[in-house]
Short mmCIF file of C-alpha atoms in Angstrom, two decimals:
data_model
loop_
_atom_site.label_atom_id
_atom_site.label_comp_id
_atom_site.label_asym_id
_atom_site.label_seq_id
_atom_site.Cartn_x
_atom_site.Cartn_y
_atom_site.Cartn_z
CA UNK A 1 42.11 134.74 117.12
CA UNK A 2 40.48 135.52 120.47
CA UNK A 3 38.66 138.80 121.09
CA UNK A 4 40.13 141.55 123.27
CA UNK A 5 37.75 140.89 126.17
CA UNK A 6 38.99 139.84 129.61
CA UNK A 7 37.13 139.11 132.84
CA UNK A 8 38.80 138.81 136.24
CA UNK A 9 36.93 135.71 137.40
CA UNK A 10 37.63 135.16 141.11
CA UNK A 11 36.64 132.81 143.91
CA UNK A 12 37.26 135.62 146.43
CA UNK A 13 33.94 137.41 146.97
CA UNK A 14 33.45 141.17 146.97
CA UNK A 15 32.70 142.91 150.28
CA UNK A 16 29.09 144.02 150.46
CA UNK A 17 29.62 146.41 153.38
CA UNK A 18 30.62 149.97 154.15
CA UNK A 19 34.16 151.16 154.80
CA UNK A 20 33.13 151.91 158.41
CA UNK A 21 31.89 148.37 159.03
CA UNK A 22 34.97 146.84 157.46
CA UNK A 23 37.40 149.15 159.27
CA UNK A 24 35.72 148.45 162.63
CA UNK A 25 36.17 144.72 162.15
CA UNK A 26 39.80 145.13 161.04
CA UNK A 27 40.52 147.35 164.05
CA UNK A 28 39.12 144.72 166.39
CA UNK A 29 41.10 141.95 164.72
CA UNK A 30 44.38 143.91 164.64
CA UNK A 31 43.72 146.12 167.70
CA UNK A 32 47.31 146.20 169.01
CA UNK A 33 49.12 146.24 165.67
CA UNK A 34 50.46 149.52 164.21
CA UNK A 35 47.94 151.20 161.91
CA UNK A 36 49.33 154.68 161.18
CA UNK A 37 52.85 156.09 161.50
CA UNK A 38 53.28 159.74 160.49
CA UNK A 39 56.96 160.58 160.73
CA UNK A 40 56.77 164.38 160.53
CA UNK A 41 54.07 164.54 163.23
CA UNK A 42 55.46 161.89 165.59
CA UNK A 43 52.17 159.97 165.32
CA UNK A 44 52.12 156.22 166.05
CA UNK A 45 48.65 154.75 166.41
CA UNK A 46 47.54 151.15 166.71
CA UNK A 47 44.41 149.97 164.90
CA UNK A 48 42.45 150.19 168.16
CA UNK A 49 43.57 153.79 168.74
CA UNK A 50 42.91 154.83 165.15
CA UNK A 51 39.36 153.45 165.23
CA UNK A 52 38.59 155.25 168.51
CA UNK A 53 39.93 158.54 167.13
CA UNK A 54 38.07 158.13 163.82
CA UNK A 55 34.82 157.47 165.69
CA UNK A 56 35.34 160.58 167.85
CA UNK A 57 35.91 162.73 164.74
CA UNK A 58 32.88 161.15 163.01
CA UNK A 59 30.57 161.72 166.02
CA UNK A 60 31.80 165.30 166.47
CA UNK A 61 31.28 166.10 162.77
CA UNK A 62 27.66 164.93 163.02
CA UNK A 63 27.30 166.97 166.22
CA UNK A 64 28.08 170.09 164.15
CA UNK A 65 24.80 169.46 162.34
CA UNK A 66 26.25 167.70 159.30
CA UNK A 67 24.10 164.88 157.91
CA UNK A 68 24.83 161.73 155.86
CA UNK A 69 25.21 162.72 152.23
CA UNK A 70 26.60 166.19 153.06
CA UNK A 71 29.85 166.98 151.28
CA UNK A 72 32.97 167.86 153.23
CA UNK A 73 36.10 169.07 151.44
CA UNK A 74 39.65 168.31 152.54
CA UNK A 75 42.45 170.60 151.36
CA UNK A 76 45.69 169.45 152.90
CA UNK A 77 48.98 167.67 152.29
CA UNK A 78 49.57 164.24 153.85
CA UNK A 79 49.08 164.04 157.62
CA UNK A 80 47.28 162.05 160.31
CA UNK A 81 44.27 164.38 160.12
CA UNK A 82 43.79 163.49 156.43
CA UNK A 83 43.71 159.76 157.25
CA UNK A 84 41.35 160.28 160.20
CA UNK A 85 39.04 162.37 158.04
CA UNK A 86 38.93 159.67 155.37
CA UNK A 87 37.74 157.01 157.82
CA UNK A 88 35.60 159.36 159.96
CA UNK A 89 33.59 160.63 156.98
CA UNK A 90 33.04 157.04 155.81
CA UNK A 91 31.80 156.01 159.28
CA UNK A 92 29.44 159.02 159.40
CA UNK A 93 28.19 158.73 155.81
CA UNK A 94 29.62 162.13 154.82
CA UNK A 95 30.95 162.45 151.26
CA UNK A 96 34.64 163.38 151.28
CA UNK A 97 35.64 165.80 148.52
CA UNK A 98 39.35 165.68 147.75
CA UNK A 99 40.86 169.07 146.95
CA UNK A 100 44.27 169.02 145.24
CA UNK A 101 46.84 170.76 147.54
CA UNK A 102 48.20 172.57 144.46
CA UNK A 103 44.84 174.19 143.64
CA UNK A 104 44.67 177.96 143.56
CA UNK A 105 41.79 180.42 143.92
CA UNK A 106 39.62 179.75 140.88
CA UNK A 107 40.10 175.98 141.17
CA UNK A 108 39.20 175.62 144.86
CA UNK A 109 36.21 177.95 144.43
CA UNK A 110 34.95 175.79 141.54
CA UNK A 111 35.48 172.46 143.36
CA UNK A 112 33.80 173.50 146.63
CA UNK A 113 30.78 175.01 144.87
CA UNK A 114 30.45 172.24 142.28
CA UNK A 115 30.29 169.58 145.01
CA UNK A 116 28.18 171.85 147.23
CA UNK A 117 30.50 171.43 150.23
CA UNK A 118 28.92 172.24 153.58
CA UNK A 119 32.29 172.05 155.36
CA UNK A 120 35.98 172.16 154.61
CA UNK A 121 38.90 170.75 156.57
CA UNK A 122 42.01 172.67 155.60
CA UNK A 123 45.68 172.89 156.44
CA UNK A 124 46.84 176.41 157.30
CA UNK A 125 49.47 176.36 154.57
CA UNK A 126 51.71 174.07 152.52
CA UNK A 127 54.77 175.15 150.53
CA UNK A 128 53.74 178.38 148.76
CA UNK A 129 49.99 177.84 149.30
CA UNK A 130 48.36 179.85 152.09
CA UNK A 131 45.10 177.91 152.30
CA UNK A 132 43.35 179.88 155.04
CA UNK A 133 44.34 183.16 153.37
CA UNK A 134 42.94 181.96 150.03
CA UNK A 135 39.66 180.93 151.66
CA UNK A 136 39.47 184.37 153.29
CA UNK A 137 40.04 186.02 149.90
CA UNK A 138 37.13 184.02 148.45
CA UNK A 139 34.96 184.90 151.45
CA UNK A 140 31.41 183.81 152.25
CA UNK A 141 29.91 185.45 149.14
CA UNK A 142 31.89 183.23 146.74
CA UNK A 143 31.36 180.08 148.85
CA UNK A 144 27.68 180.44 149.81
CA UNK A 145 27.09 176.80 150.83
CA UNK A 146 30.12 176.49 153.11
CA UNK A 147 28.87 176.45 156.73
CA UNK A 148 31.87 175.06 158.61
CA UNK A 149 35.60 175.81 158.27
CA UNK A 150 37.90 173.47 160.19
CA UNK A 151 41.62 174.15 160.46
CA UNK A 152 44.40 171.61 160.92
CA UNK A 153 47.25 172.68 163.22
CA UNK A 154 47.82 174.81 166.30
CA UNK A 155 47.12 178.23 164.76
CA UNK A 156 43.70 179.75 165.35
CA UNK A 157 41.68 181.95 162.99
CA UNK A 158 38.37 183.68 163.59
CA UNK A 159 35.52 181.65 162.15
CA UNK A 160 37.52 178.41 162.12
CA UNK A 161 37.13 175.39 164.37
CA UNK A 162 40.41 173.66 165.14
CA UNK A 163 40.62 170.02 164.07
CA UNK A 164 41.87 169.15 167.55
CA UNK A 165 38.34 169.91 168.82
CA UNK A 166 36.99 167.13 166.60
CA UNK A 167 39.48 164.74 168.22
CA UNK A 168 38.10 165.38 171.71
CA UNK A 169 36.25 162.35 173.17
CA UNK A 170 32.71 162.46 171.80
CA UNK A 171 29.81 162.60 174.25
CA UNK A 172 27.72 159.49 174.87
CA UNK A 173 24.83 161.14 173.02
CA UNK A 174 27.03 161.98 170.02
CA UNK A 175 28.35 158.40 169.90
CA UNK A 176 24.83 156.98 170.13
CA UNK A 177 23.76 159.24 167.24
CA UNK A 178 26.79 158.11 165.21
CA UNK A 179 25.93 154.44 165.81
CA UNK A 180 22.35 155.04 164.72
CA UNK A 181 23.47 156.89 161.55
CA UNK A 182 26.20 154.42 160.55
CA UNK A 183 23.87 151.42 160.99
CA UNK A 184 21.67 152.79 158.19
CA UNK A 185 24.49 153.33 155.65
CA UNK A 186 24.66 151.13 152.56
CA UNK A 187 27.70 149.97 150.59
CA UNK A 188 26.40 151.66 147.41
CA UNK A 189 26.16 155.08 149.09
CA UNK A 190 28.52 157.67 147.56
CA UNK A 191 31.43 158.37 149.90
CA UNK A 192 34.07 160.22 147.87
CA UNK A 193 34.26 162.84 145.11
CA UNK A 194 37.55 163.22 143.24
CA UNK A 195 37.99 165.89 140.60
CA UNK A 196 39.50 164.90 137.28
CA UNK A 197 40.47 167.49 134.69
CA UNK A 198 38.04 167.48 131.81
CA UNK A 199 38.70 167.66 128.08
CA UNK A 200 35.87 170.16 127.86
CA UNK A 201 37.26 172.60 130.40
CA UNK A 202 36.02 172.44 133.96
CA UNK A 203 37.04 169.45 136.15
CA UNK A 204 34.47 166.71 136.72
CA UNK A 205 33.74 165.19 140.14
CA UNK A 206 34.02 161.41 139.89
CA UNK A 207 31.60 160.06 142.52
CA UNK A 208 32.80 156.85 144.21
CA UNK A 209 31.00 154.56 146.67
CA UNK A 210 32.08 152.46 149.65
CA UNK A 211 31.72 149.42 147.37
CA UNK A 212 33.94 150.97 144.69
CA UNK A 213 36.98 151.91 146.72
CA UNK A 214 36.84 149.39 149.59
CA UNK A 215 36.95 146.44 147.20
CA UNK A 216 39.51 148.02 144.88
CA UNK A 217 41.79 148.76 147.84
CA UNK A 218 41.47 145.15 149.02
CA UNK A 219 42.39 143.59 145.67
CA UNK A 220 45.29 146.02 145.22
CA UNK A 221 46.65 144.72 148.55
CA UNK A 222 46.00 141.13 147.47
CA UNK A 223 48.09 141.66 144.32
CA UNK A 224 51.04 142.63 146.55
CA UNK A 225 50.35 139.71 148.94
CA UNK A 226 49.83 142.06 151.92
CA UNK A 227 49.33 140.71 155.44
CA UNK A 228 49.25 142.36 158.88
CA UNK A 229 53.07 142.06 158.92
CA UNK A 230 53.50 144.53 156.05
CA UNK A 231 54.63 148.11 156.61
CA UNK A 232 53.82 150.34 153.63
CA UNK A 233 55.64 153.60 152.87
CA UNK A 234 53.25 156.06 151.16
CA UNK A 235 54.96 159.24 149.91
CA UNK A 236 52.29 159.79 147.22
CA UNK A 237 49.53 162.37 147.85
CA UNK A 238 46.38 161.30 149.70
CA UNK A 239 44.08 163.59 147.69
CA UNK A 240 44.62 161.20 144.76
CA UNK A 241 43.43 157.58 144.54
CA UNK A 242 47.08 156.48 144.70
CA UNK A 243 47.30 157.61 148.32
CA UNK A 244 43.83 157.02 149.72
CA UNK A 245 42.85 153.79 147.88
CA UNK A 246 46.05 152.04 146.74
CA UNK A 247 47.64 153.30 149.95
CA UNK A 248 45.29 153.60 152.93
CA UNK A 249 42.56 151.14 151.93
CA UNK A 250 44.95 148.47 150.63
CA UNK A 251 46.60 148.60 154.08
CA UNK A 252 43.57 148.69 156.36
CA UNK A 253 41.84 145.84 154.50
CA UNK A 254 44.87 143.67 155.40
CA UNK A 255 45.84 145.00 158.83
CA UNK A 256 49.09 146.42 157.39
CA UNK A 257 50.77 149.55 158.76
CA UNK A 258 50.55 152.88 156.89
CA UNK A 259 53.67 155.09 156.92
CA UNK A 260 53.70 158.74 155.73
CA UNK A 261 57.32 159.94 155.46
CA UNK A 262 56.33 163.62 155.12
CA UNK A 263 53.72 166.17 154.07
CA UNK A 264 54.82 165.91 150.46
CA UNK A 265 57.35 163.80 148.60
CA UNK A 266 60.98 164.20 149.64
CA UNK A 267 63.48 161.53 148.49
CA UNK A 268 65.63 161.71 151.63
CA UNK A 269 62.67 161.58 154.05
CA UNK A 270 61.28 158.59 152.13
CA UNK A 271 64.57 156.67 152.32
CA UNK A 272 64.85 157.50 156.04
CA UNK A 273 61.31 156.25 156.65
CA UNK A 274 61.89 152.96 154.82
CA UNK A 275 65.01 152.26 156.89
CA UNK A 276 63.70 153.45 160.27
CA UNK A 277 60.29 151.76 160.04
CA UNK A 278 61.61 148.65 158.27
CA UNK A 279 59.07 149.09 155.49
CA UNK A 280 58.20 146.10 153.33
CA UNK A 281 56.49 148.06 150.52
CA UNK A 282 57.08 151.41 148.83
CA UNK A 283 54.82 153.42 146.51
CA UNK A 284 55.63 156.07 143.94
CA UNK A 285 55.52 157.34 140.39
CA UNK A 286 58.70 156.64 138.36
CA UNK A 287 60.07 160.15 138.99
CA UNK A 288 59.94 159.50 142.76
CA UNK A 289 61.92 156.28 142.42
CA UNK A 290 64.44 158.06 140.17
CA UNK A 291 64.89 160.83 142.77
CA UNK A 292 65.60 158.28 145.51
CA UNK A 293 67.94 156.13 143.39
CA UNK A 294 69.90 159.23 142.36
CA UNK A 295 70.10 160.75 145.85
CA UNK A 296 73.78 161.26 146.88
CA UNK A 297 73.16 159.38 150.17
CA UNK A 298 71.23 156.50 148.59
CA UNK A 299 73.95 153.89 149.23
CA UNK A 300 73.98 154.67 152.98
CA UNK A 301 70.46 153.32 153.55
CA UNK A 302 69.49 149.78 154.48
CA UNK A 303 66.49 148.97 152.29
CA UNK A 304 66.71 145.19 152.61
CA UNK A 305 63.30 144.97 154.34
CA UNK A 306 61.56 146.08 151.12
CA UNK A 307 59.75 143.38 149.17
CA UNK A 308 56.97 144.89 147.08
CA UNK A 309 55.17 148.13 146.26
CA UNK A 310 53.55 149.92 143.36
CA UNK A 311 55.02 152.01 140.57
CA UNK A 312 52.24 153.79 138.66
CA UNK A 313 51.20 157.12 137.19
CA UNK A 314 53.28 157.01 134.00
CA UNK A 315 55.30 154.47 131.99
CA UNK A 316 58.33 153.09 133.82
CA UNK A 317 61.70 153.06 132.04
CA UNK A 318 63.18 149.55 132.19
CA UNK A 319 66.38 150.71 133.89
CA UNK A 320 64.41 152.30 136.75
CA UNK A 321 62.48 149.07 137.27
CA UNK A 322 65.73 147.04 137.24
CA UNK A 323 67.30 149.30 139.87
CA UNK A 324 64.16 149.22 142.05
CA UNK A 325 64.38 145.43 142.03
CA UNK A 326 68.15 145.13 142.56
CA UNK A 327 69.23 148.26 144.47
CA UNK A 328 66.03 148.75 146.48
CA UNK A 329 65.36 145.00 146.97
CA UNK A 330 61.80 145.34 145.61
CA UNK A 331 61.81 141.97 143.86
CA UNK A 332 57.98 141.83 143.95
CA UNK A 333 57.24 145.43 142.88
CA UNK A 334 54.02 145.74 140.84
CA UNK A 335 52.74 148.07 138.12
CA UNK A 336 49.13 149.30 138.27
CA UNK A 337 46.87 150.99 135.73
CA UNK A 338 43.49 152.63 136.09
CA UNK A 339 41.63 155.90 136.27
CA UNK A 340 39.87 157.80 139.03
CA UNK A 341 36.49 156.93 137.52
CA UNK A 342 37.21 153.20 138.05
CA UNK A 343 38.23 153.43 141.72
CA UNK A 344 41.00 153.38 140.19
CA UNK A 345 42.78 150.09 139.32
CA UNK A 346 41.70 147.79 136.46
CA UNK A 347 45.02 146.10 135.64
CA UNK A 348 47.96 145.21 137.88
CA UNK A 349 51.05 143.08 137.42
CA UNK A 350 51.64 140.25 139.87
CA UNK A 351 54.61 139.79 142.19
CA UNK A 352 55.84 136.93 139.97
CA UNK A 353 55.62 138.55 136.51
CA UNK A 354 58.92 138.92 134.65
CA UNK A 355 60.67 142.31 134.67
CA UNK A 356 60.01 142.59 130.93
CA UNK A 357 56.27 142.13 131.51
CA UNK A 358 56.34 144.68 134.33
CA UNK A 359 57.84 147.41 132.18
CA UNK A 360 56.18 146.72 128.84
CA UNK A 361 52.64 146.06 130.16
CA UNK A 362 50.35 147.10 133.03
CA UNK A 363 49.71 143.49 134.02
CA UNK A 364 46.48 141.52 133.83
CA UNK A 365 42.86 142.20 134.69
CA UNK A 366 41.88 142.76 138.34
CA UNK A 367 39.45 140.35 140.05
CA UNK A 368 35.73 140.98 139.33
CA UNK A 369 36.53 143.54 136.61
CA UNK A 370 35.76 143.28 132.88
CA UNK A 371 37.67 145.05 130.10
CA UNK A 372 37.15 145.13 126.37
CA UNK A 373 39.14 146.88 123.65
CA UNK A 374 36.94 148.41 120.95
CA UNK A 375 37.35 150.13 117.59
CA UNK A 376 35.89 153.52 116.66
CA UNK A 377 32.49 151.90 116.02
CA UNK A 378 32.42 150.19 119.42
CA UNK A 379 33.17 146.67 118.16
CA UNK A 380 35.54 144.43 120.14
CA UNK A 381 38.85 144.03 118.28
CA UNK A 382 40.98 140.86 118.07
CA UNK A 383 43.79 140.29 120.58
CA UNK A 384 46.92 142.21 119.66
CA UNK A 385 44.93 145.03 118.01
CA UNK A 386 44.87 148.55 119.44
CA UNK A 387 41.59 150.21 120.37
CA UNK A 388 39.87 152.10 123.18
CA UNK A 389 39.96 150.45 126.61
CA UNK A 390 36.53 150.15 128.25
CA UNK A 391 35.99 148.94 131.84
CA UNK A 392 32.90 147.47 133.53
CA UNK A 393 32.22 146.09 136.99
CA UNK A 394 31.96 146.99 140.68
CA UNK A 395 34.72 149.59 140.28
CA UNK A 396 32.95 151.92 137.84
CA UNK A 397 31.94 155.20 139.51
CA UNK A 398 28.32 156.22 140.03
CA UNK A 399 28.90 159.16 137.71
CA UNK A 400 30.16 162.74 137.59
CA UNK A 401 28.64 164.74 140.45
CA UNK A 402 25.67 166.76 139.20
CA UNK A 403 26.49 166.13 135.52
CA UNK A 404 24.24 163.45 134.00
CA UNK A 405 25.10 164.48 130.42
CA UNK A 406 28.86 164.17 130.92
CA UNK A 407 28.28 160.89 132.79
CA UNK A 408 26.32 159.53 129.81
CA UNK A 409 29.20 160.50 127.51
CA UNK A 410 31.61 158.40 129.60
CA UNK A 411 29.44 155.43 130.69
CA UNK A 412 27.30 153.77 128.04
CA UNK A 413 23.94 152.01 128.46
CA UNK A 414 25.67 148.69 129.24
CA UNK A 415 27.67 150.38 132.07
CA UNK A 416 30.99 150.33 130.19
CA UNK A 417 33.30 153.18 131.24
CA UNK A 418 35.06 154.53 128.14
CA UNK A 419 38.55 155.46 129.30
CA UNK A 420 39.84 157.33 126.26
CA UNK A 421 43.05 155.26 126.46
CA UNK A 422 44.36 153.26 123.52
CA UNK A 423 45.43 149.78 124.59
CA UNK A 424 46.36 146.32 123.31
CA UNK A 425 45.64 143.02 125.09
CA UNK A 426 47.87 140.10 124.09
CA UNK A 427 47.08 136.38 123.92
CA UNK A 428 48.06 135.88 127.58
CA UNK A 429 45.81 138.71 128.76
CA UNK A 430 48.55 141.27 129.48
CA UNK A 431 47.56 144.84 128.67
CA UNK A 432 49.76 147.51 127.13
CA UNK A 433 48.68 151.16 127.09
CA UNK A 434 49.87 152.51 123.74
CA UNK A 435 48.54 156.04 123.71
CA UNK A 436 45.68 158.38 124.50
CA UNK A 437 42.72 159.03 122.27
CA UNK A 438 42.42 162.48 123.73
CA UNK A 439 45.49 164.61 124.22
CA UNK A 440 45.95 164.07 127.94
CA UNK A 441 49.36 165.17 129.24
CA UNK A 442 50.92 163.35 132.20
CA UNK A 443 53.48 165.51 134.00
CA UNK A 444 55.21 163.79 136.93
CA UNK A 445 52.17 161.59 137.55
CA UNK A 446 49.69 164.50 137.35
CA UNK A 447 47.04 164.25 134.64
CA UNK A 448 46.57 167.53 132.75
CA UNK A 449 43.94 168.05 130.07
CA UNK A 450 45.19 170.82 127.73
CA UNK A 451 41.65 172.11 127.15
CA UNK A 452 41.38 173.25 130.78
CA UNK A 453 44.68 175.19 130.50
CA UNK A 454 43.65 176.58 127.10
CA UNK A 455 40.40 177.92 128.49
CA UNK A 456 42.22 179.63 131.33
CA UNK A 457 44.87 181.22 129.07
CA UNK A 458 42.11 182.38 126.74
CA UNK A 459 40.95 184.73 129.51
CA UNK A 460 44.15 186.80 129.07
CA UNK A 461 43.06 190.06 127.41
CA UNK A 462 45.78 189.84 124.71
CA UNK A 463 45.14 186.23 123.69
CA UNK A 464 43.09 185.56 120.54
CA UNK A 465 43.63 181.81 120.31
CA UNK A 466 45.63 179.21 122.22
CA UNK A 467 46.51 175.54 121.82
CA UNK A 468 48.36 173.49 124.45
CA UNK A 469 50.31 170.25 123.88
CA UNK A 470 52.61 168.01 125.89
CA UNK A 471 56.26 167.75 124.92
CA UNK A 472 58.81 165.22 126.25
CA UNK A 473 60.74 166.04 129.41
CA UNK A 474 63.49 163.91 130.98
CA UNK A 475 62.49 164.77 134.56
CA UNK A 476 58.67 164.90 134.50
CA UNK A 477 57.91 162.72 131.49
CA UNK A 478 56.04 165.57 129.82
CA UNK A 479 55.85 169.36 130.09
CA UNK A 480 53.23 171.75 128.76
CA UNK A 481 53.84 173.94 125.72
CA UNK A 482 51.38 176.68 124.76
CA UNK A 483 51.07 178.06 121.23
CA UNK A 484 49.43 181.48 121.39
CA UNK A 485 48.05 183.73 118.66
CA UNK A 486 47.71 187.26 119.99
CA UNK A 487 44.98 189.76 119.14
CA UNK A 488 45.90 192.23 116.32
CA UNK A 489 48.30 194.93 117.45
CA UNK A 490 49.16 193.21 120.75
CA UNK A 491 52.56 192.00 121.95
CA UNK A 492 53.41 189.82 124.94
CA UNK A 493 56.21 187.78 126.49
CA UNK A 494 56.30 184.22 127.77
CA UNK A 495 56.98 185.60 131.27
CA UNK A 496 53.83 187.72 131.08
CA UNK A 497 51.72 184.69 130.14
CA UNK A 498 53.17 182.60 132.99
CA UNK A 499 52.67 185.47 135.47
CA UNK A 500 48.99 185.50 134.46
CA UNK A 501 48.79 181.89 135.70
CA UNK A 502 50.57 182.32 139.04
CA UNK A 503 48.21 181.89 141.98
CA UNK A 504 45.26 181.10 139.71
CA UNK A 505 45.98 177.58 138.44
CA UNK A 506 48.12 174.80 139.92
CA UNK A 507 51.86 175.16 139.28
CA UNK A 508 52.04 171.96 137.22
CA UNK A 509 49.46 173.33 134.76
CA UNK A 510 51.54 176.44 133.98
CA UNK A 511 53.17 175.96 130.52
CA UNK A 512 56.93 175.64 130.65
CA UNK A 513 57.21 176.64 126.98
CA UNK A 514 55.29 179.49 125.32
CA UNK A 515 55.47 180.10 121.55
CA UNK A 516 53.75 183.02 119.81
CA UNK A 517 52.45 182.11 116.35
CA UNK A 518 50.39 183.61 113.52
CA UNK A 519 48.61 180.33 112.74
CA UNK A 520 48.23 176.68 113.78
CA UNK A 521 48.75 173.57 111.65
CA UNK A 522 45.22 172.61 110.52
CA UNK A 523 43.47 169.82 108.67
CA UNK A 524 41.35 170.62 105.62
CA UNK A 525 38.29 170.46 107.84
CA UNK A 526 39.72 173.06 110.22
CA UNK A 527 40.91 170.82 113.08
CA UNK A 528 44.18 171.73 114.81
CA UNK A 529 46.85 169.06 114.27
CA UNK A 530 48.40 168.92 117.71
CA UNK A 531 50.77 166.10 116.80
CA UNK A 532 52.44 168.43 114.28
CA UNK A 533 52.78 171.13 116.94
CA UNK A 534 54.42 168.58 119.22
CA UNK A 535 56.82 167.38 116.51
CA UNK A 536 57.86 170.95 115.67
CA UNK A 537 58.55 171.80 119.32
CA UNK A 538 60.61 168.62 119.82
CA UNK A 539 62.76 169.65 116.84
CA UNK A 540 62.90 173.35 117.73
CA UNK A 541 63.84 172.73 121.41
CA UNK A 542 66.09 169.74 120.71
CA UNK A 543 64.12 167.53 123.07
CA UNK A 544 64.74 163.82 123.60
CA UNK A 545 61.86 161.38 123.24
CA UNK A 546 62.20 158.75 125.99
CA UNK A 547 62.15 155.15 124.85
CA UNK A 548 60.77 152.38 127.05
CA UNK A 549 60.89 148.66 126.55
#
């Protein structure tokens, strides 16, 4: 039997250039075609207009005194400024640091300081998050490296430059400086830091290069057969690879149009955008597709222009896939799998794979990528045998920002990225993700490592010990459940524990279920048996375990 090793041999070469160089050429080729449509802002830019605006922002950022290699955070929901910042920082050689819009005080403080951000571009507010207020609470003493604060929107705050100032036409001198800077950039320069929750507590900053994400975006678009005639609806967040790589870069490498239906996901706004803009592709995690399919007005919308798209983030129930194909006309919808550290996609189904393949597997290996499945001793296992999925190739990150030890734990001497996912590759090369070596919880497409939540809850003065597991949930796929052992003589309520989390950690990391216990199920060697905790909670709460094909 063959070994579980696959290589995406391809006659299509990789791009050996920067995002700025590639985007400039695309903008010249598709100058008059639509590049960016932002429904909630009334923005409609052609490729020519978007390039000019991105160059102005890039030149004006350098004019502030920022230099190639400086880190610049972006803390905002989806909007035209986010897209401009992505391309402008790439053109100027600035490293864009994605800040999750759901982050609260301790998380944003950690991310900005860990990456050493010299500047931040921030929305004023989004939903219940008052971004400018939170930054003011942190102040200069807690963010000592932050020199520039740039605010999106019409409001003005002392000490903040408005983003609109960056969009002013750059001076000839500023443009000449930009040209000189961008001409020296290399495709292997780091260009993006994305934080991923760590099993050992604090999030790690996956450092990605032009080469990583430009090429991954291109081949993601190729898998969907994108051309300049495609119009792609992107309701997924830009701070995540799903939005900025699978979304923006897959489009701009093919001259396709990008459509943002709103600041955040809304099923009605997404359906309206697909119909009004005659979108040919739609992105989302399964819960987003479910919300649209179950919307009371769903039948009123004409979605016949849809052809393809991507469903990713968590396993897709077969009925949801069937309805996406029949009711939403997405006959060529694809499934993608990857991780932030691999830019992100390693496997993707093709537009011609059977529906059964699209729901039971994550497709086949991406071009120019290698994957092997190994046992606990690092040996490649036979096809059809489960083991840890390891990825190698152009897509593997440079490392975790400022953390060589944690990088060495993830990427071995032969440059294999160890994903921590358990997978099986069949005889035809299709991959099926069967579990997680570590106890990662995926709630509505958001990856949550229980250790990070445990370490935060442990700060509560009454908590002696805490363990967090994921339990099944019909809406979000999984929800968090915390088992807490209190200090002697203390008493607490679930509401008190959740209140401790409000405003400090992202809403999706706050445990839905809290159980106070005297002890945890342990092995003889003293390790907590989280699977037993999970089983007990499923029984105690009467939860349903979702079955997929």
